[in-house]
Amino acid sequence: MSTHLRDLIKIVRASRTAQEEREVITKELAAVRTSCASEDNEYRPRNVAKMLYIHMLGYNTQFGQMECLKLIVSPHYSDKRIGYLGLMVLLDEKQEVLMLVTNSLKNDLNHINQYVVGLALCALGNISSASIARDTAPEVEKLLGSTNPYVRKKAALCALRILRKVPDLMENFLPRIKVLLVDRNHGVLITALTLMIELCIVNPEHNIPTFRKLVPQLVRIMKTLTQSGYNPEYDINGITDPFLQVKLLKILGILGAGDASVSEQMNDLLAQVATNTDSLRNVGNAILYEIVQTIMSIESENGLRVLAVNILGRFLSNRDNNIRYVALNTLAKVVAIEPEAVQRHRGTIVDCLKDADISIRRRALELIYVLVNSSNVRVLVRELLSFLTVADVEFRPDLTARLCVVTEQFAPTKRWHVDTILKIMSVAGSFVPDEVCSNLIALIAQTPELQSYAVHKMYLSLSNDVTQQSMIQVGVWCIGEFADLLIVGESGTGEDGKEFVKVTEQDVINLLKRIIRAPTTLPSSRVYVLTAAMKLSVRFNDNYQKEIRDIIKSFTTDLNLELQSRACEFDKVLTKNTIKRALLERMPAPEPKPISAPSVARKDTKAPSTTTSEVETQPIKTSEPPPATELPLINFGDGPSTETSTVESPLDALNKIFAGSAGVPLNLGAPTMPSVPLGLTSTVPTIGLSSPAPLPIGMTTPPVVSLNGHTFIAFQNAGLTIQFQCVKQLTAPHLTLINASYANSLPQPMENFVFQTAVPKYLKLQLLPASSNVIPPLLTGTVTQVIKIANTLHLQHPVVLRIKVEWTIAGKKEAHEATVNNFPPGV
């Protein structure tokens, strides 16, 4: 006697161990096999139902595929229902067995029972292959004109699958859509609009102009929905069929994009719906959000766009965190279109920084960064500084870099600039980028009227705190350069109201000693102190020379080799009175360095699988030998190159890689070598990469630049934007992790996306597969990929990539090449 499905579920649930469950499943599968072999028609539906349950548990039930086909040909509806369900669960379009069901599908599509027709359409819409879709397309097209609305709506959804598999059948279905739009059944209208949206994505050049003629009809349908009275069949919380309204707004946004005349036809409707829709319920908020998306995508009037921004502003006051998150995310996209309207909600956005939800705080922070301008920089920077003092650790690097960028870009006065950077250093000095310290020094050196004020502020800040390394380096540099201004300077007050006290030479020397003795002072900061002490020897009178020399001599036995060598050299210079004063004159003002602004857009990345590939390139011959530091391109995919030749510059060499057979580009979507994890904290030998080449004799190692958060556009063309985010750690300065994200601004998806690259010989590459090979349209999502690079000539040669991207869009294949050589210094 065959076990009932409910009894099998009870037994499986009662299993106390995985082994016990496997024994139950194995026993039951044996019984099902025996029943199938005996051609027992009575228990076939029960057997298929049990196989579906066992398949859900993760066990192999492929032998049941033929049983599904036998149930489909049964004349009974109950058998067909189980058979089609098993067909959709146990099979997919790649199974050859599926070809055997084509005839049964065609017969059931012509069945007199609407529910049997519905089963066939449902199965066809889920698992049909291109050949089956082509064979059954005439029946589906005929069913679109059925008198039964149940069949019409299922036929419209089935047509979606057919057009995705066989786009050349599109012309056959276009006339049917116009007929479906006059249907009074809302279910049919929703499926017709879904089919229209899909056709606009598949072939926008042809279908969007065609469907624009239907805009007046779509507007009438929308007006009927919003002005009609209570209808219990479609009413949800007082709103008539919000699902249909959302679909209508979505297709109107697609059709109105880039066409002013079409957009004008829907302006009044959008304003009316936006004004009359109730925002107290979630259903109304869904419609209002879609209205905002539609207004921002079409060529709408200025007043309408302001109305859309105000709707988002109301969302920010909602207690639901999901609605607030959506509002912040949308405002970040529309701020470039209507900056003034978004500025009116600045206070509400700033209040979101105090939210308990970290995602809300992150989105608010990104939006505030975009809102900062010269008129509101004081207010917003003050709010961001307040947030910085209580921000979580993961927020601080990004927030500190953004604060420094906007301070330099929009500072109303130079004094305010100095004060603000000092406040940032006092709160989060360890996260301040190196370029900020360099630029602050350049600003002070280039502005004589600011030097006395700045050196007093630096001295006052260091007197209160000697734990922030960036503040120590900038402050000690200023004291060394402008100590004479510090000593003779008069008392005064800064912009923050704090008074400057009278400073003596002994106070300055005591401060330097305090910094040296502080256990938190790094060797790099002690170098600044040593250099400042050397400069004070010509800025202070002879009464303090012994103390200054004692400070310098204390470093001559330091364990740090650089400190020791500098101290010994400085000690010798102190004895050369003829050259000492000329040698220690004030330095010329350095040139400011650009700060890499962090990316505003947040990337949701998926953890890619760990597979490794390396690029193979052939040597490039030139007529002249290269310098001694140049290395030729080599083959490090299958083995070393057998040719010996010289090489051009890395950029010239890479330009030839994709020209012919000079190199084998790498398809990141299909890596061929096994995985070897490469972490930023791992040592080089663990991945088989050589260590960085030593610097030439006499060249000291410059400080490693922190690149965390540095984001730049690597490629932007034909609707594709490739963004690189560089991440680096001080423990492995020659290793760089690049988070690449691919975004598509076109209205149709980029399919079969492939990213290929090649590098010079001195670079070694590890590439992980992309999160997907389809890039969603209209910037609705991104595809991410991880690239890991080891620069064996770190600080001698820059990172240069030659990239090639390929994709298919609307059936057309596109390919583009580019050279990426705008990596930041230190990669």
PDB file of N, CA and C in Angstrom, residues 626-632 647-650 762 793 797:
ATOM      1  N   PRO A 626      65.307  49.644 -23.431  1.00  0.00           N
ATOM      2  CA  PRO A 626      64.664  50.438 -22.395  1.00  0.00           C
ATOM      3  C   PRO A 626      65.647  50.792 -21.304  1.00  0.00           C
ATOM      4  N   PRO A 627      65.257  51.716 -20.407  1.00  0.00           N
ATOM      5  CA  PRO A 627      66.097  51.995 -19.242  1.00  0.00           C
ATOM      6  C   PRO A 627      66.211  50.763 -18.357  1.00  0.00           C
ATOM      7  N   ALA A 628      67.150  50.842 -17.423  1.00  0.00           N
ATOM      8  CA  ALA A 628      67.417  49.678 -16.590  1.00  0.00           C
ATOM      9  C   ALA A 628      66.231  49.311 -15.719  1.00  0.00           C
ATOM     10  N   THR A 629      65.385  50.273 -15.412  1.00  0.00           N
ATOM     11  CA  THR A 629      64.257  49.983 -14.519  1.00  0.00           C
ATOM     12  C   THR A 629      63.049  49.437 -15.263  1.00  0.00           C
ATOM     13  N   GLU A 630      63.080  49.457 -16.598  1.00  0.00           N
ATOM     14  CA  GLU A 630      61.944  48.953 -17.360  1.00  0.00           C
ATOM     15  C   GLU A 630      62.000  47.433 -17.437  1.00  0.00           C
ATOM     16  N   LEU A 631      60.841  46.799 -17.411  1.00  0.00           N
ATOM     17  CA  LEU A 631      60.751  45.364 -17.575  1.00  0.00           C
ATOM     18  C   LEU A 631      59.832  45.062 -18.750  1.00  0.00           C
ATOM     19  N   PRO A 632      60.132  44.036 -19.549  1.00  0.00           N
ATOM     20  CA  PRO A 632      59.256  43.700 -20.671  1.00  0.00           C
ATOM     21  C   PRO A 632      58.012  42.996 -20.188  1.00  0.00           C
ATOM     22  N   VAL A 647      60.854  46.656 -24.266  1.00  0.00           N
ATOM     23  CA  VAL A 647      59.452  47.039 -24.130  1.00  0.00           C
ATOM     24  C   VAL A 647      59.315  48.551 -24.200  1.00  0.00           C
ATOM     25  N   GLU A 648      58.157  48.963 -24.702  1.00  0.00           N
ATOM     26  CA  GLU A 648      57.835  50.371 -24.667  1.00  0.00           C
ATOM     27  C   GLU A 648      57.274  50.708 -23.289  1.00  0.00           C
ATOM     28  N   SER A 649      56.783  51.915 -23.137  1.00  0.00           N
ATOM     29  CA  SER A 649      56.154  52.271 -21.867  1.00  0.00           C
ATOM     30  C   SER A 649      54.951  51.359 -21.648  1.00  0.00           C
ATOM     31  N   PRO A 650      54.549  51.164 -20.362  1.00  0.00           N
ATOM     32  CA  PRO A 650      53.416  50.281 -20.099  1.00  0.00           C
ATOM     33  C   PRO A 650      52.167  50.658 -20.870  1.00  0.00           C
ATOM     34  N   TYR A 762      55.128  43.686 -15.012  1.00  0.00           N
ATOM     35  CA  TYR A 762      55.438  43.932 -13.611  1.00  0.00           C
ATOM     36  C   TYR A 762      54.188  43.907 -12.725  1.00  0.00           C
ATOM     37  N   LEU A 793      56.657  46.434  -8.920  1.00  0.00           N
ATOM     38  CA  LEU A 793      57.505  47.630  -8.967  1.00  0.00           C
ATOM     39  C   LEU A 793      56.760  48.787  -8.310  1.00  0.00           C
ATOM     40  N   HIS A 797      56.621  52.103 -10.858  1.00  0.00           N
ATOM     41  CA  HIS A 797      55.774  52.107 -12.055  1.00  0.00           C
ATOM     42  C   HIS A 797      54.315  52.106 -11.629  1.00  0.00           C
TER      43      HIS A 797
END
